[in-house]
């Protein structure tokens, strides 16, 4: 019979081994936690309900990711799809650079902007409910590829062709997509913004592109399709950060296979 003292020692050893095993199996979290990627996205994912004030703003970690990058790249060409109070603070970091806001809410055009910033009204966004249909269109029509000439003359339904020349005529260093709202099927969606941003990014050199609200199906689908998983360099919360190099003559946005939508 095993002495009582020996039994206690054995139990302590087994407990320690079990703890070590559990510890080694626990996941580690890196500084930039990349989102889980599934290359099968269901068409039946639902659009989110109305945004709350908290959902309409950047979290502290999301804001920090953006502010760090803009500070490093300033002075630069900085383009925002959407105008929010936080973006004015971020734009202020782009000292001696050029910052442009594209906004679909005409009331926001009354915002007083400092020197070096401009705001333009954009009204030709498709409804968010057409996201699946337009993605199918883009995959079937060569006019939606990269090597198709000027965006303003594109036959692709996703191309935003009514933007000011100040947008088309620049090579953008940083592009932030957080507009239009896209929070309801009937609301203006971000499909065209993400597609056009990808086209603009390929015209520059190592453009940094940020997409907010990537927990929503439109932002998720279109980011994978046109900004590409291979270009994803970091993320915080619902903000994804892509680094897009100038195009190399290919008409494809991504080198990997397209995301499968069921």
Coordinates of C-alpha atoms in Angstrom, one line a residue:
X1 CA 0.0 0.0 0.0
X2 CA 1.3 3.4 -1.0
X3 CA 2.1 5.6 2.1
X4 CA -0.1 8.7 2.5
X5 CA 2.8 11.1 2.1
X6 CA 3.8 9.5 -1.2
X7 CA 0.2 9.7 -2.4
X8 CA 0.1 13.5 -1.7
X9 CA 3.4 14.0 -3.6
X10 CA 2.0 12.1 -6.6
X11 CA -1.2 14.2 -6.6
X12 CA 0.8 17.4 -6.5
X13 CA 3.0 16.3 -9.4
X14 CA 0.0 15.4 -11.6
X15 CA -1.7 18.7 -10.7
X16 CA 1.4 20.6 -11.7
X17 CA 1.7 18.7 -15.0
X18 CA -2.0 19.4 -15.8
X19 CA -1.5 23.1 -15.2
X20 CA 1.6 23.2 -17.5
X21 CA -0.3 21.4 -20.2
X22 CA -3.3 23.8 -20.0
X23 CA -0.9 26.8 -20.0
X24 CA 0.9 25.7 -23.2
X25 CA -2.4 25.2 -25.0
X26 CA -3.7 28.7 -24.1
X27 CA -3.7 31.0 -27.2
X28 CA -1.3 34.0 -27.2
X29 CA -2.3 37.4 -28.4
X30 CA 0.1 39.5 -30.5
X31 CA 0.3 43.2 -30.6
X32 CA -1.7 43.2 -33.9
X33 CA -4.4 40.6 -33.6
X34 CA -5.4 39.5 -37.1
X35 CA -9.1 38.7 -37.6
X36 CA -10.3 35.2 -38.2
X37 CA -10.5 34.6 -41.9
X38 CA -13.0 32.3 -43.5
X39 CA -12.9 32.1 -47.3
X40 CA -16.6 30.9 -47.3
X41 CA -18.9 33.7 -46.4
X42 CA -22.6 33.1 -46.2
X43 CA -24.9 35.2 -48.4
X44 CA -27.4 34.9 -45.5
X45 CA -25.4 37.0 -43.1
X46 CA -27.7 39.8 -41.9
X47 CA -27.0 43.5 -42.1
X48 CA -26.6 45.1 -38.7
X49 CA -29.4 47.1 -37.0
X50 CA -29.2 50.9 -36.6
X51 CA -25.8 52.1 -35.4
X52 CA -25.6 53.4 -31.9
X53 CA -23.3 56.3 -31.1
X54 CA -20.7 53.9 -29.7
X55 CA -20.7 51.9 -33.0
X56 CA -20.4 55.0 -35.0
X57 CA -17.1 56.0 -33.5
X58 CA -13.6 54.6 -33.4
X59 CA -12.6 52.7 -30.2
X60 CA -9.5 54.0 -28.4
X61 CA -7.4 51.1 -29.9
X62 CA -8.8 51.7 -33.4
X63 CA -8.1 55.5 -33.1
X64 CA -4.5 54.8 -31.9
X65 CA -3.8 52.5 -34.9
X66 CA -4.9 55.2 -37.3
X67 CA -3.1 58.1 -35.5
X68 CA 0.2 56.2 -35.3
X69 CA 0.2 55.5 -39.0
X70 CA -0.9 59.0 -40.1
X71 CA 1.8 60.5 -37.8
X72 CA 4.5 58.3 -39.3
X73 CA 3.4 59.1 -42.9
X74 CA 2.8 62.8 -42.5
X75 CA 3.0 65.0 -44.5
X76 CA 1.0 62.8 -47.0
X77 CA -2.0 62.6 -49.2
X78 CA -4.9 61.5 -46.9
X79 CA -8.3 60.6 -48.1
X80 CA -11.4 59.9 -45.9
X81 CA -14.7 58.3 -47.1
X82 CA -16.9 59.8 -44.4
X83 CA -16.5 62.8 -42.0
X84 CA -16.7 62.4 -38.3
X85 CA -15.3 64.6 -35.5
X86 CA -12.6 62.0 -34.7
X87 CA -11.4 62.3 -38.3
X88 CA -10.8 66.0 -38.0
X89 CA -8.4 65.3 -35.1
X90 CA -6.7 62.6 -37.1
X91 CA -6.4 65.0 -40.1
X92 CA -4.7 67.6 -37.9
X93 CA -1.8 65.1 -37.6
X94 CA -1.2 65.4 -41.3
X95 CA 0.8 68.7 -40.9
X96 CA 1.6 70.3 -44.3
X97 CA -0.1 67.4 -46.1
X98 CA -3.3 67.3 -48.1
X99 CA -6.5 65.9 -46.7
X100 CA -9.8 65.3 -48.5
X101 CA -13.1 64.1 -47.1
X102 CA -15.8 62.5 -49.3
X103 CA -19.2 62.7 -47.6
X104 CA -22.8 61.9 -48.7
X105 CA -24.5 64.0 -46.1
X106 CA -24.9 67.6 -47.4
X107 CA -25.2 69.0 -43.9
X108 CA -21.6 68.0 -43.1
X109 CA -20.4 70.1 -46.0
X110 CA -21.0 73.1 -43.7
X111 CA -18.1 71.9 -41.5
X112 CA -15.4 74.5 -41.2
X113 CA -12.1 72.9 -42.2
X114 CA -8.5 74.2 -41.6
X115 CA -6.2 75.0 -44.4
X116 CA -5.0 72.0 -46.3
X117 CA -8.3 70.1 -46.0
X118 CA -11.2 69.9 -48.4
X119 CA -14.7 68.3 -48.3
X120 CA -16.8 67.1 -51.3
X121 CA -20.3 65.8 -51.6
X122 CA -20.6 62.3 -53.1
X123 CA -24.1 61.1 -53.9
X124 CA -23.8 58.1 -56.3
X125 CA -23.4 55.3 -53.7
X126 CA -25.5 52.1 -54.4
X127 CA -27.8 50.8 -51.7
X128 CA -26.2 48.4 -49.2
X129 CA -28.8 45.8 -50.1
X130 CA -27.3 45.4 -53.6
X131 CA -23.9 44.3 -52.2
X132 CA -24.2 40.7 -53.3
X133 CA -25.5 41.5 -56.8
X134 CA -22.8 44.1 -57.4
X135 CA -20.0 41.7 -56.3
X136 CA -21.3 39.1 -58.8
X137 CA -21.3 41.8 -61.4
X138 CA -17.7 42.7 -60.6
X139 CA -16.5 39.1 -60.9
X140 CA -18.2 38.6 -64.3
X141 CA -17.2 41.9 -66.0
X142 CA -13.6 42.6 -67.1
X143 CA -14.4 46.3 -66.8
X144 CA -14.1 45.9 -63.0
X145 CA -10.5 44.7 -63.2
X146 CA -7.4 46.8 -62.5
X147 CA -6.2 47.4 -66.1
X148 CA -9.3 49.1 -67.5
X149 CA -8.2 52.7 -68.0
X150 CA -9.5 55.7 -66.1
X151 CA -12.0 55.2 -63.3
X152 CA -14.1 58.1 -64.7
X153 CA -14.6 56.1 -67.9
X154 CA -15.1 52.7 -66.3
X155 CA -18.0 50.4 -67.2
X156 CA -17.9 48.8 -63.8
X157 CA -21.0 49.6 -61.7
X158 CA -18.8 49.8 -58.6
X159 CA -16.6 52.6 -59.8
X160 CA -17.4 56.0 -58.3
X161 CA -17.1 58.2 -61.4
X162 CA -18.5 61.4 -60.0
X163 CA -15.6 62.3 -57.6
X164 CA -13.7 65.6 -58.0
X165 CA -10.6 65.7 -60.1
X166 CA -8.7 66.5 -56.9
X167 CA -9.3 62.8 -55.9
X168 CA -8.4 61.1 -59.3
X169 CA -5.4 63.3 -59.9
X170 CA -3.5 62.4 -56.7
X171 CA -1.5 59.4 -55.6
X172 CA -3.0 58.6 -52.1
X173 CA -0.7 57.5 -49.3
X174 CA -3.5 56.8 -46.7
X175 CA -7.2 56.0 -47.4
X176 CA -9.8 55.6 -44.6
X177 CA -13.2 54.1 -45.4
X178 CA -15.8 54.7 -42.8
X179 CA -18.7 56.0 -45.0
X180 CA -21.3 56.1 -46.2
X181 CA -23.3 54.6 -43.3
X182 CA -24.3 51.3 -44.9
X183 CA -26.2 50.3 -41.7
X184 CA -29.4 49.3 -43.4
X185 CA -30.3 47.6 -46.8
X186 CA -31.8 50.8 -48.1
X187 CA -28.9 53.0 -46.9
X188 CA -26.0 53.9 -49.1
X189 CA -23.4 51.1 -49.0
X190 CA -19.6 51.1 -49.0
X191 CA -19.2 48.8 -52.0
X192 CA -18.2 51.5 -54.4
X193 CA -16.0 53.2 -51.8
X194 CA -14.0 50.1 -51.1
X195 CA -13.7 49.2 -54.8
X196 CA -12.7 52.8 -55.8
X197 CA -10.3 53.0 -52.9
X198 CA -8.6 49.8 -54.1
X199 CA -8.2 51.3 -57.6
X200 CA -6.8 54.5 -56.2
X201 CA -4.4 52.6 -53.9
X202 CA -2.9 50.7 -56.8
X203 CA -2.1 54.0 -58.5
X204 CA 0.2 55.0 -55.7
X205 CA 3.2 53.4 -53.9
X206 CA 2.6 51.4 -50.8
X207 CA -0.8 53.0 -49.9
X208 CA -2.2 52.2 -46.5
X209 CA -6.0 51.5 -46.6
X210 CA -8.2 51.2 -43.5
X211 CA -11.7 49.8 -43.5
X212 CA -14.0 50.3 -40.5
X213 CA -17.0 48.2 -39.4
X214 CA -15.5 44.9 -40.8
X215 CA -17.9 43.0 -38.6
X216 CA -20.5 43.8 -41.3
X217 CA -20.9 41.6 -44.3
X218 CA -20.4 44.3 -47.0
X219 CA -17.2 45.6 -45.5
X220 CA -15.9 42.0 -45.0
X221 CA -16.8 40.7 -48.5
X222 CA -15.4 43.7 -50.4
X223 CA -12.3 44.1 -48.3
X224 CA -11.3 40.5 -49.1
X225 CA -12.3 40.9 -52.8
X226 CA -10.5 44.1 -53.6
X227 CA -8.0 44.9 -50.8
X228 CA -7.1 41.2 -50.3
X229 CA -6.1 39.0 -47.4
X230 CA -2.5 38.9 -48.5
X231 CA -2.3 42.7 -48.0
X232 CA -3.8 42.7 -44.5
X233 CA -1.0 43.9 -42.1
X234 CA -2.9 44.6 -38.9
X235 CA -6.2 45.1 -37.2
X236 CA -7.8 46.5 -34.1
X237 CA -11.4 45.9 -33.1
X238 CA -13.5 46.4 -36.3
X239 CA -10.7 48.3 -38.1
X240 CA -8.6 46.5 -40.7
X241 CA -5.4 47.9 -42.1
X242 CA -4.2 46.9 -45.6
X243 CA -1.0 47.9 -47.3
X244 CA -1.4 48.0 -51.1
X245 CA 1.6 48.2 -53.5
X246 CA 1.4 49.8 -56.9
X247 CA -0.1 47.4 -59.5
X248 CA 2.4 45.3 -61.5
X249 CA 0.6 45.0 -64.8
X250 CA -2.0 42.4 -63.6
X251 CA -5.7 43.0 -64.0
X252 CA -6.3 41.1 -60.7
X253 CA -6.6 42.8 -57.3
X254 CA -5.5 39.7 -55.4
X255 CA -3.0 37.0 -56.2
X256 CA -5.1 34.4 -54.2
X257 CA -8.4 32.9 -55.2
X258 CA -11.6 34.9 -54.7
X259 CA -13.7 34.6 -51.6
X260 CA -16.4 32.0 -52.0
X261 CA -19.8 33.4 -51.2
X262 CA -22.5 30.8 -50.6

